[in-house]
Amino acid sequence: MRLRHTHELSAEERSALLTFLYEAFDGDFADSDFDHALGGVHVFAEDESGIVGHASVVQRQMMVGDTVLRAGYVEAVAVAARMRRRGMGDTLMTHVYGIVVGAYDLGVLGASDDGMPLYLRRGWTPWTGPLGALTPDGLTMTPDDEGAILVLTTGLGADVDSSTRLVCDWRSGDLW
């Protein structure tokens, strides 16, 4: 495993990462998804062929009720098809855990149906309260994301009540 901050990635490495993610997500990976994965710490799994696994943790602000917390938001978790079901996702998430616990008040991620069992097994828990986002139009509730947003409580976020409202900051593309 290799950890690198986005600023340490060359143009060639970014291009290889985008190609890997596009293939790992079977083409269901937008430019905005890639943008969301940049600006933080990347965890890479590699072999002689190149990237075979990836996860990144980027900083976002989350409002839990009326309290603003610094969140390590997990993005672009992917394993090459030929490497799946071999524990690589667990290994990636072990490194993600260390980053989140070491630097943030709370870990947050939006889980796919395929990824949900991995995250639950690793101690992430579903947020049960209402979800929203601060948008240019003000607070917008995002009920379609309920059930898919998971949190890892740590630091100042250790005592959060997951039945309260969780609001993310604004970004283009998918809000969560």
mmCIF file with all atom_site columns, C-alpha atoms in Angstrom:
data_model
loop_
_atom_site.group_PDB
_atom_site.id
_atom_site.type_symbol
_atom_site.label_atom_id
_atom_site.label_alt_id
_atom_site.label_comp_id
_atom_site.label_asym_id
_atom_site.label_entity_id
_atom_site.label_seq_id
_atom_site.pdbx_PDB_ins_code
_atom_site.Cartn_x
_atom_site.Cartn_y
_atom_site.Cartn_z
_atom_site.occupancy
_atom_site.B_iso_or_equiv
_atom_site.pdbx_formal_charge
_atom_site.auth_seq_id
_atom_site.auth_comp_id
_atom_site.auth_asym_id
_atom_site.auth_atom_id
_atom_site.pdbx_PDB_model_num
ATOM 1   C CA . MET A 1 1   ? 0.000   0.000   0.000   1.00 0.00 ? 1   MET A CA 1
ATOM 2   C CA . ARG A 1 2   ? 1.155   3.487   -0.802  1.00 0.00 ? 2   ARG A CA 1
ATOM 3   C CA . LEU A 1 3   ? -0.225  6.718   0.702   1.00 0.00 ? 3   LEU A CA 1
ATOM 4   C CA . ARG A 1 4   ? 0.094   9.960   -1.227  1.00 0.00 ? 4   ARG A CA 1
ATOM 5   C CA . HIS A 1 5   ? -1.510  13.376  -0.979  1.00 0.00 ? 5   HIS A CA 1
ATOM 6   C CA . THR A 1 6   ? -3.064  14.686  -4.185  1.00 0.00 ? 6   THR A CA 1
ATOM 7   C CA . HIS A 1 7   ? -0.377  17.367  -4.498  1.00 0.00 ? 7   HIS A CA 1
ATOM 8   C CA . GLU A 1 8   ? 2.251   14.616  -4.741  1.00 0.00 ? 8   GLU A CA 1
ATOM 9   C CA . LEU A 1 9   ? 0.638   12.960  -7.770  1.00 0.00 ? 9   LEU A CA 1
ATOM 10  C CA . SER A 1 10  ? 2.105   13.698  -11.178 1.00 0.00 ? 10  SER A CA 1
ATOM 11  C CA . ALA A 1 11  ? -0.132  14.322  -14.175 1.00 0.00 ? 11  ALA A CA 1
ATOM 12  C CA . GLU A 1 12  ? 0.629   10.768  -15.329 1.00 0.00 ? 12  GLU A CA 1
ATOM 13  C CA . GLU A 1 13  ? -0.356  9.321   -11.939 1.00 0.00 ? 13  GLU A CA 1
ATOM 14  C CA . ARG A 1 14  ? -3.617  11.276  -11.937 1.00 0.00 ? 14  ARG A CA 1
ATOM 15  C CA . SER A 1 15  ? -4.354  10.056  -15.439 1.00 0.00 ? 15  SER A CA 1
ATOM 16  C CA . ALA A 1 16  ? -3.622  6.447   -14.453 1.00 0.00 ? 16  ALA A CA 1
ATOM 17  C CA . LEU A 1 17  ? -5.869  6.842   -11.402 1.00 0.00 ? 17  LEU A CA 1
ATOM 18  C CA . LEU A 1 18  ? -8.738  8.211   -13.491 1.00 0.00 ? 18  LEU A CA 1
ATOM 19  C CA . THR A 1 19  ? -8.372  5.347   -15.975 1.00 0.00 ? 19  THR A CA 1
ATOM 20  C CA . PHE A 1 20  ? -8.325  2.800   -13.140 1.00 0.00 ? 20  PHE A CA 1
ATOM 21  C CA . LEU A 1 21  ? -11.414 4.272   -11.458 1.00 0.00 ? 21  LEU A CA 1
ATOM 22  C CA . TYR A 1 22  ? -13.338 4.477   -14.719 1.00 0.00 ? 22  TYR A CA 1
ATOM 23  C CA . GLU A 1 23  ? -12.599 0.788   -15.388 1.00 0.00 ? 23  GLU A CA 1
ATOM 24  C CA . ALA A 1 24  ? -13.232 -0.322  -11.784 1.00 0.00 ? 24  ALA A CA 1
ATOM 25  C CA . PHE A 1 25  ? -16.642 1.371   -11.817 1.00 0.00 ? 25  PHE A CA 1
ATOM 26  C CA . ASP A 1 26  ? -17.493 -0.051  -15.271 1.00 0.00 ? 26  ASP A CA 1
ATOM 27  C CA . GLY A 1 27  ? -17.691 3.434   -16.750 1.00 0.00 ? 27  GLY A CA 1
ATOM 28  C CA . ASP A 1 28  ? -20.077 4.726   -14.067 1.00 0.00 ? 28  ASP A CA 1
ATOM 29  C CA . PHE A 1 29  ? -17.596 7.308   -12.822 1.00 0.00 ? 29  PHE A CA 1
ATOM 30  C CA . ALA A 1 30  ? -18.106 10.969  -13.731 1.00 0.00 ? 30  ALA A CA 1
ATOM 31  C CA . ASP A 1 31  ? -15.568 13.787  -13.898 1.00 0.00 ? 31  ASP A CA 1
ATOM 32  C CA . SER A 1 32  ? -17.198 15.240  -10.765 1.00 0.00 ? 32  SER A CA 1
ATOM 33  C CA . ASP A 1 33  ? -16.635 11.906  -8.981  1.00 0.00 ? 33  ASP A CA 1
ATOM 34  C CA . PHE A 1 34  ? -12.937 12.180  -9.778  1.00 0.00 ? 34  PHE A CA 1
ATOM 35  C CA . ASP A 1 35  ? -12.874 15.795  -8.632  1.00 0.00 ? 35  ASP A CA 1
ATOM 36  C CA . HIS A 1 36  ? -14.430 14.727  -5.314  1.00 0.00 ? 36  HIS A CA 1
ATOM 37  C CA . ALA A 1 37  ? -11.627 12.191  -4.789  1.00 0.00 ? 37  ALA A CA 1
ATOM 38  C CA . LEU A 1 38  ? -8.901  14.839  -5.123  1.00 0.00 ? 38  LEU A CA 1
ATOM 39  C CA . GLY A 1 39  ? -7.472  17.163  -2.489  1.00 0.00 ? 39  GLY A CA 1
ATOM 40  C CA . GLY A 1 40  ? -6.787  14.658  0.256   1.00 0.00 ? 40  GLY A CA 1
ATOM 41  C CA . VAL A 1 41  ? -4.864  11.490  1.004   1.00 0.00 ? 41  VAL A CA 1
ATOM 42  C CA . HIS A 1 42  ? -4.963  8.588   -1.456  1.00 0.00 ? 42  HIS A CA 1
ATOM 43  C CA . VAL A 1 43  ? -4.401  4.965   -0.510  1.00 0.00 ? 43  VAL A CA 1
ATOM 44  C CA . PHE A 1 44  ? -3.070  2.956   -3.456  1.00 0.00 ? 44  PHE A CA 1
ATOM 45  C CA . ALA A 1 45  ? -2.721  -0.795  -3.870  1.00 0.00 ? 45  ALA A CA 1
ATOM 46  C CA . GLU A 1 46  ? -0.456  -1.629  -6.787  1.00 0.00 ? 46  GLU A CA 1
ATOM 47  C CA . ASP A 1 47  ? 1.115   -4.584  -8.507  1.00 0.00 ? 47  ASP A CA 1
ATOM 48  C CA . GLU A 1 48  ? 3.325   -4.952  -11.560 1.00 0.00 ? 48  GLU A CA 1
ATOM 49  C CA . SER A 1 49  ? 0.414   -3.915  -13.811 1.00 0.00 ? 49  SER A CA 1
ATOM 50  C CA . GLY A 1 50  ? -0.250  -0.651  -11.941 1.00 0.00 ? 50  GLY A CA 1
ATOM 51  C CA . ILE A 1 51  ? -3.099  0.427   -9.677  1.00 0.00 ? 51  ILE A CA 1
ATOM 52  C CA . VAL A 1 52  ? -5.321  -2.418  -8.456  1.00 0.00 ? 52  VAL A CA 1
ATOM 53  C CA . GLY A 1 53  ? -7.002  -0.681  -5.507  1.00 0.00 ? 53  GLY A CA 1
ATOM 54  C CA . HIS A 1 54  ? -7.713  2.853   -4.334  1.00 0.00 ? 54  HIS A CA 1
ATOM 55  C CA . ALA A 1 55  ? -9.466  4.906   -1.672  1.00 0.00 ? 55  ALA A CA 1
ATOM 56  C CA . SER A 1 56  ? -9.145  8.561   -0.778  1.00 0.00 ? 56  SER A CA 1
ATOM 57  C CA . VAL A 1 57  ? -10.017 10.640  2.255   1.00 0.00 ? 57  VAL A CA 1
ATOM 58  C CA . VAL A 1 58  ? -10.827 14.306  1.700   1.00 0.00 ? 58  VAL A CA 1
ATOM 59  C CA . GLN A 1 59  ? -11.821 16.930  4.237   1.00 0.00 ? 59  GLN A CA 1
ATOM 60  C CA . ARG A 1 60  ? -15.409 18.162  4.320   1.00 0.00 ? 60  ARG A CA 1
ATOM 61  C CA . GLN A 1 61  ? -17.412 20.019  6.920   1.00 0.00 ? 61  GLN A CA 1
ATOM 62  C CA . MET A 1 62  ? -20.458 18.301  8.362   1.00 0.00 ? 62  MET A CA 1
ATOM 63  C CA . MET A 1 63  ? -23.092 19.803  10.615  1.00 0.00 ? 63  MET A CA 1
ATOM 64  C CA . VAL A 1 64  ? -24.404 17.360  13.182  1.00 0.00 ? 64  VAL A CA 1
ATOM 65  C CA . GLY A 1 65  ? -27.417 19.168  14.575  1.00 0.00 ? 65  GLY A CA 1
ATOM 66  C CA . ASP A 1 66  ? -25.923 22.620  15.256  1.00 0.00 ? 66  ASP A CA 1
ATOM 67  C CA . THR A 1 67  ? -22.319 21.434  15.664  1.00 0.00 ? 67  THR A CA 1
ATOM 68  C CA . VAL A 1 68  ? -19.831 21.707  12.798  1.00 0.00 ? 68  VAL A CA 1
ATOM 69  C CA . LEU A 1 69  ? -17.327 18.856  12.629  1.00 0.00 ? 69  LEU A CA 1
ATOM 70  C CA . ARG A 1 70  ? -14.294 18.283  10.419  1.00 0.00 ? 70  ARG A CA 1
ATOM 71  C CA . ALA A 1 71  ? -15.052 15.098  8.515   1.00 0.00 ? 71  ALA A CA 1
ATOM 72  C CA . GLY A 1 72  ? -12.791 12.722  6.674   1.00 0.00 ? 72  GLY A CA 1
ATOM 73  C CA . TYR A 1 73  ? -15.003 11.914  3.695   1.00 0.00 ? 73  TYR A CA 1
ATOM 74  C CA . VAL A 1 74  ? -14.137 8.662   1.938   1.00 0.00 ? 74  VAL A CA 1
ATOM 75  C CA . GLU A 1 75  ? -14.219 8.713   -1.861  1.00 0.00 ? 75  GLU A CA 1
ATOM 76  C CA . ALA A 1 76  ? -13.462 6.503   -4.843  1.00 0.00 ? 76  ALA A CA 1
ATOM 77  C CA . VAL A 1 77  ? -13.031 3.184   -3.037  1.00 0.00 ? 77  VAL A CA 1
ATOM 78  C CA . ALA A 1 78  ? -12.384 0.631   -5.762  1.00 0.00 ? 78  ALA A CA 1
ATOM 79  C CA . VAL A 1 79  ? -10.650 -2.675  -6.373  1.00 0.00 ? 79  VAL A CA 1
ATOM 80  C CA . ALA A 1 80  ? -9.793  -4.054  -9.813  1.00 0.00 ? 80  ALA A CA 1
ATOM 81  C CA . ALA A 1 81  ? -12.259 -6.767  -10.854 1.00 0.00 ? 81  ALA A CA 1
ATOM 82  C CA . ARG A 1 82  ? -9.526  -9.435  -10.990 1.00 0.00 ? 82  ARG A CA 1
ATOM 83  C CA . MET A 1 83  ? -8.478  -8.634  -7.400  1.00 0.00 ? 83  MET A CA 1
ATOM 84  C CA . ARG A 1 84  ? -11.884 -8.585  -5.707  1.00 0.00 ? 84  ARG A CA 1
ATOM 85  C CA . ARG A 1 85  ? -12.847 -10.896 -2.830  1.00 0.00 ? 85  ARG A CA 1
ATOM 86  C CA . ARG A 1 86  ? -9.218  -11.238 -1.723  1.00 0.00 ? 86  ARG A CA 1
ATOM 87  C CA . GLY A 1 87  ? -9.228  -8.838  1.237   1.00 0.00 ? 87  GLY A CA 1
ATOM 88  C CA . MET A 1 88  ? -7.922  -5.802  -0.600  1.00 0.00 ? 88  MET A CA 1
ATOM 89  C CA . GLY A 1 89  ? -10.981 -3.723  0.304   1.00 0.00 ? 89  GLY A CA 1
ATOM 90  C CA . ASP A 1 90  ? -10.370 -4.535  3.968   1.00 0.00 ? 90  ASP A CA 1
ATOM 91  C CA . THR A 1 91  ? -6.731  -3.526  3.650   1.00 0.00 ? 91  THR A CA 1
ATOM 92  C CA . LEU A 1 92  ? -7.622  -0.249  1.943   1.00 0.00 ? 92  LEU A CA 1
ATOM 93  C CA . MET A 1 93  ? -10.179 0.503   4.665   1.00 0.00 ? 93  MET A CA 1
ATOM 94  C CA . THR A 1 94  ? -7.632  -0.267  7.405   1.00 0.00 ? 94  THR A CA 1
ATOM 95  C CA . HIS A 1 95  ? -5.513  2.573   6.035   1.00 0.00 ? 95  HIS A CA 1
ATOM 96  C CA . VAL A 1 96  ? -8.587  4.796   5.647   1.00 0.00 ? 96  VAL A CA 1
ATOM 97  C CA . TYR A 1 97  ? -9.429  4.133   9.305   1.00 0.00 ? 97  TYR A CA 1
ATOM 98  C CA . GLY A 1 98  ? -5.978  5.311   10.379  1.00 0.00 ? 98  GLY A CA 1
ATOM 99  C CA . ILE A 1 99  ? -6.306  8.508   8.351   1.00 0.00 ? 99  ILE A CA 1
ATOM 100 C CA . VAL A 1 100 ? -9.793  9.291   9.680   1.00 0.00 ? 100 VAL A CA 1
ATOM 101 C CA . VAL A 1 101 ? -8.966  8.545   13.325  1.00 0.00 ? 101 VAL A CA 1
ATOM 102 C CA . GLY A 1 102 ? -5.673  10.430  13.109  1.00 0.00 ? 102 GLY A CA 1
ATOM 103 C CA . ALA A 1 103 ? -6.961  13.610  11.505  1.00 0.00 ? 103 ALA A CA 1
ATOM 104 C CA . TYR A 1 104 ? -10.740 14.059  11.711  1.00 0.00 ? 104 TYR A CA 1
ATOM 105 C CA . ASP A 1 105 ? -13.654 14.385  14.115  1.00 0.00 ? 105 ASP A CA 1
ATOM 106 C CA . LEU A 1 106 ? -15.831 12.043  12.102  1.00 0.00 ? 106 LEU A CA 1
ATOM 107 C CA . GLY A 1 107 ? -15.571 9.705   9.121   1.00 0.00 ? 107 GLY A CA 1
ATOM 108 C CA . VAL A 1 108 ? -18.350 9.816   6.515   1.00 0.00 ? 108 VAL A CA 1
ATOM 109 C CA . LEU A 1 109 ? -18.960 7.928   3.282   1.00 0.00 ? 109 LEU A CA 1
ATOM 110 C CA . GLY A 1 110 ? -21.725 7.224   0.805   1.00 0.00 ? 110 GLY A CA 1
ATOM 111 C CA . ALA A 1 111 ? -21.927 3.450   0.397   1.00 0.00 ? 111 ALA A CA 1
ATOM 112 C CA . SER A 1 112 ? -22.910 1.578   -2.735  1.00 0.00 ? 112 SER A CA 1
ATOM 113 C CA . ASP A 1 113 ? -24.933 -1.602  -2.349  1.00 0.00 ? 113 ASP A CA 1
ATOM 114 C CA . ASP A 1 114 ? -21.814 -3.611  -3.248  1.00 0.00 ? 114 ASP A CA 1
ATOM 115 C CA . GLY A 1 115 ? -19.636 -1.799  -0.723  1.00 0.00 ? 115 GLY A CA 1
ATOM 116 C CA . MET A 1 116 ? -22.109 -1.717  2.166   1.00 0.00 ? 116 MET A CA 1
ATOM 117 C CA . PRO A 1 117 ? -21.157 -5.126  3.697   1.00 0.00 ? 117 PRO A CA 1
ATOM 118 C CA . LEU A 1 118 ? -17.460 -4.188  3.737   1.00 0.00 ? 118 LEU A CA 1
ATOM 119 C CA . TYR A 1 119 ? -18.060 -0.888  5.507   1.00 0.00 ? 119 TYR A CA 1
ATOM 120 C CA . LEU A 1 120 ? -20.480 -2.335  8.057   1.00 0.00 ? 120 LEU A CA 1
ATOM 121 C CA . ARG A 1 121 ? -18.012 -5.121  8.830   1.00 0.00 ? 121 ARG A CA 1
ATOM 122 C CA . ARG A 1 122 ? -15.318 -2.477  9.391   1.00 0.00 ? 122 ARG A CA 1
ATOM 123 C CA . GLY A 1 123 ? -17.365 -0.627  12.050  1.00 0.00 ? 123 GLY A CA 1
ATOM 124 C CA . TRP A 1 124 ? -19.021 2.073   9.963   1.00 0.00 ? 124 TRP A CA 1
ATOM 125 C CA . THR A 1 125 ? -22.638 2.655   10.987  1.00 0.00 ? 125 THR A CA 1
ATOM 126 C CA . PRO A 1 126 ? -25.643 3.975   9.059   1.00 0.00 ? 126 PRO A CA 1
ATOM 127 C CA . TRP A 1 127 ? -26.732 7.529   9.804   1.00 0.00 ? 127 TRP A CA 1
ATOM 128 C CA . THR A 1 128 ? -30.358 7.199   10.892  1.00 0.00 ? 128 THR A CA 1
ATOM 129 C CA . GLY A 1 129 ? -31.340 10.863  11.083  1.00 0.00 ? 129 GLY A CA 1
ATOM 130 C CA . PRO A 1 130 ? -32.376 13.188  8.263   1.00 0.00 ? 130 PRO A CA 1
ATOM 131 C CA . LEU A 1 131 ? -29.758 14.239  5.711   1.00 0.00 ? 131 LEU A CA 1
ATOM 132 C CA . GLY A 1 132 ? -29.267 17.570  4.002   1.00 0.00 ? 132 GLY A CA 1
ATOM 133 C CA . ALA A 1 133 ? -26.787 19.775  2.190   1.00 0.00 ? 133 ALA A CA 1
ATOM 134 C CA . LEU A 1 134 ? -25.927 23.450  2.339   1.00 0.00 ? 134 LEU A CA 1
ATOM 135 C CA . THR A 1 135 ? -26.508 24.586  -1.245  1.00 0.00 ? 135 THR A CA 1
ATOM 136 C CA . PRO A 1 136 ? -26.504 27.984  -2.982  1.00 0.00 ? 136 PRO A CA 1
ATOM 137 C CA . ASP A 1 137 ? -30.280 27.949  -2.367  1.00 0.00 ? 137 ASP A CA 1
ATOM 138 C CA . GLY A 1 138 ? -29.875 27.252  1.363   1.00 0.00 ? 138 GLY A CA 1
ATOM 139 C CA . LEU A 1 139 ? -30.453 24.035  3.267   1.00 0.00 ? 139 LEU A CA 1
ATOM 140 C CA . THR A 1 140 ? -31.740 21.287  0.979   1.00 0.00 ? 140 THR A CA 1
ATOM 141 C CA . MET A 1 141 ? -32.826 17.986  2.454   1.00 0.00 ? 141 MET A CA 1
ATOM 142 C CA . THR A 1 142 ? -31.540 14.868  0.644   1.00 0.00 ? 142 THR A CA 1
ATOM 143 C CA . PRO A 1 143 ? -33.887 12.021  1.623   1.00 0.00 ? 143 PRO A CA 1
ATOM 144 C CA . ASP A 1 144 ? -32.832 9.894   -1.364  1.00 0.00 ? 144 ASP A CA 1
ATOM 145 C CA . ASP A 1 145 ? -29.448 9.382   0.310   1.00 0.00 ? 145 ASP A CA 1
ATOM 146 C CA . GLU A 1 146 ? -30.891 8.037   3.561   1.00 0.00 ? 146 GLU A CA 1
ATOM 147 C CA . GLY A 1 147 ? -29.656 4.537   4.326   1.00 0.00 ? 147 GLY A CA 1
ATOM 148 C CA . ALA A 1 148 ? -26.515 4.939   2.202   1.00 0.00 ? 148 ALA A CA 1
ATOM 149 C CA . ILE A 1 149 ? -24.593 7.404   4.385   1.00 0.00 ? 149 ILE A CA 1
ATOM 150 C CA . LEU A 1 150 ? -22.336 5.735   6.931   1.00 0.00 ? 150 LEU A CA 1
ATOM 151 C CA . VAL A 1 151 ? -20.247 7.273   9.695   1.00 0.00 ? 151 VAL A CA 1
ATOM 152 C CA . LEU A 1 152 ? -17.233 6.306   11.742  1.00 0.00 ? 152 LEU A CA 1
ATOM 153 C CA . THR A 1 153 ? -17.296 8.155   15.043  1.00 0.00 ? 153 THR A CA 1
ATOM 154 C CA . THR A 1 154 ? -13.992 9.363   16.434  1.00 0.00 ? 154 THR A CA 1
ATOM 155 C CA . GLY A 1 155 ? -12.561 12.393  18.202  1.00 0.00 ? 155 GLY A CA 1
ATOM 156 C CA . LEU A 1 156 ? -15.122 15.152  18.730  1.00 0.00 ? 156 LEU A CA 1
ATOM 157 C CA . GLY A 1 157 ? -17.622 13.062  16.800  1.00 0.00 ? 157 GLY A CA 1
ATOM 158 C CA . ALA A 1 158 ? -17.435 10.166  19.245  1.00 0.00 ? 158 ALA A CA 1
ATOM 159 C CA . ASP A 1 159 ? -20.588 11.235  21.061  1.00 0.00 ? 159 ASP A CA 1
ATOM 160 C CA . VAL A 1 160 ? -22.754 12.243  18.097  1.00 0.00 ? 160 VAL A CA 1
ATOM 161 C CA . ASP A 1 161 ? -26.371 11.163  17.996  1.00 0.00 ? 161 ASP A CA 1
ATOM 162 C CA . SER A 1 162 ? -26.923 9.567   14.587  1.00 0.00 ? 162 SER A CA 1
ATOM 163 C CA . SER A 1 163 ? -30.652 10.251  14.807  1.00 0.00 ? 163 SER A CA 1
ATOM 164 C CA . THR A 1 164 ? -30.072 14.019  14.535  1.00 0.00 ? 164 THR A CA 1
ATOM 165 C CA . ARG A 1 165 ? -29.789 15.913  11.255  1.00 0.00 ? 165 ARG A CA 1
ATOM 166 C CA . LEU A 1 166 ? -26.528 15.544  9.294   1.00 0.00 ? 166 LEU A CA 1
ATOM 167 C CA . VAL A 1 167 ? -25.767 18.271  6.752   1.00 0.00 ? 167 VAL A CA 1
ATOM 168 C CA . CYS A 1 168 ? -22.861 18.233  4.303   1.00 0.00 ? 168 CYS A CA 1
ATOM 169 C CA . ASP A 1 169 ? -21.158 21.161  2.639   1.00 0.00 ? 169 ASP A CA 1
ATOM 170 C CA . TRP A 1 170 ? -21.822 22.132  -0.986  1.00 0.00 ? 170 TRP A CA 1
ATOM 171 C CA . ARG A 1 171 ? -20.017 20.653  -3.965  1.00 0.00 ? 171 ARG A CA 1
ATOM 172 C CA . SER A 1 172 ? -20.827 20.090  -7.624  1.00 0.00 ? 172 SER A CA 1
ATOM 173 C CA . GLY A 1 173 ? -22.122 16.701  -8.744  1.00 0.00 ? 173 GLY A CA 1
ATOM 174 C CA . ASP A 1 174 ? -23.374 14.262  -6.141  1.00 0.00 ? 174 ASP A CA 1
ATOM 175 C CA . LEU A 1 175 ? -23.729 16.082  -2.826  1.00 0.00 ? 175 LEU A CA 1
ATOM 176 C CA . TRP A 1 176 ? -22.968 12.948  -0.856  1.00 0.00 ? 176 TRP A CA 1
#
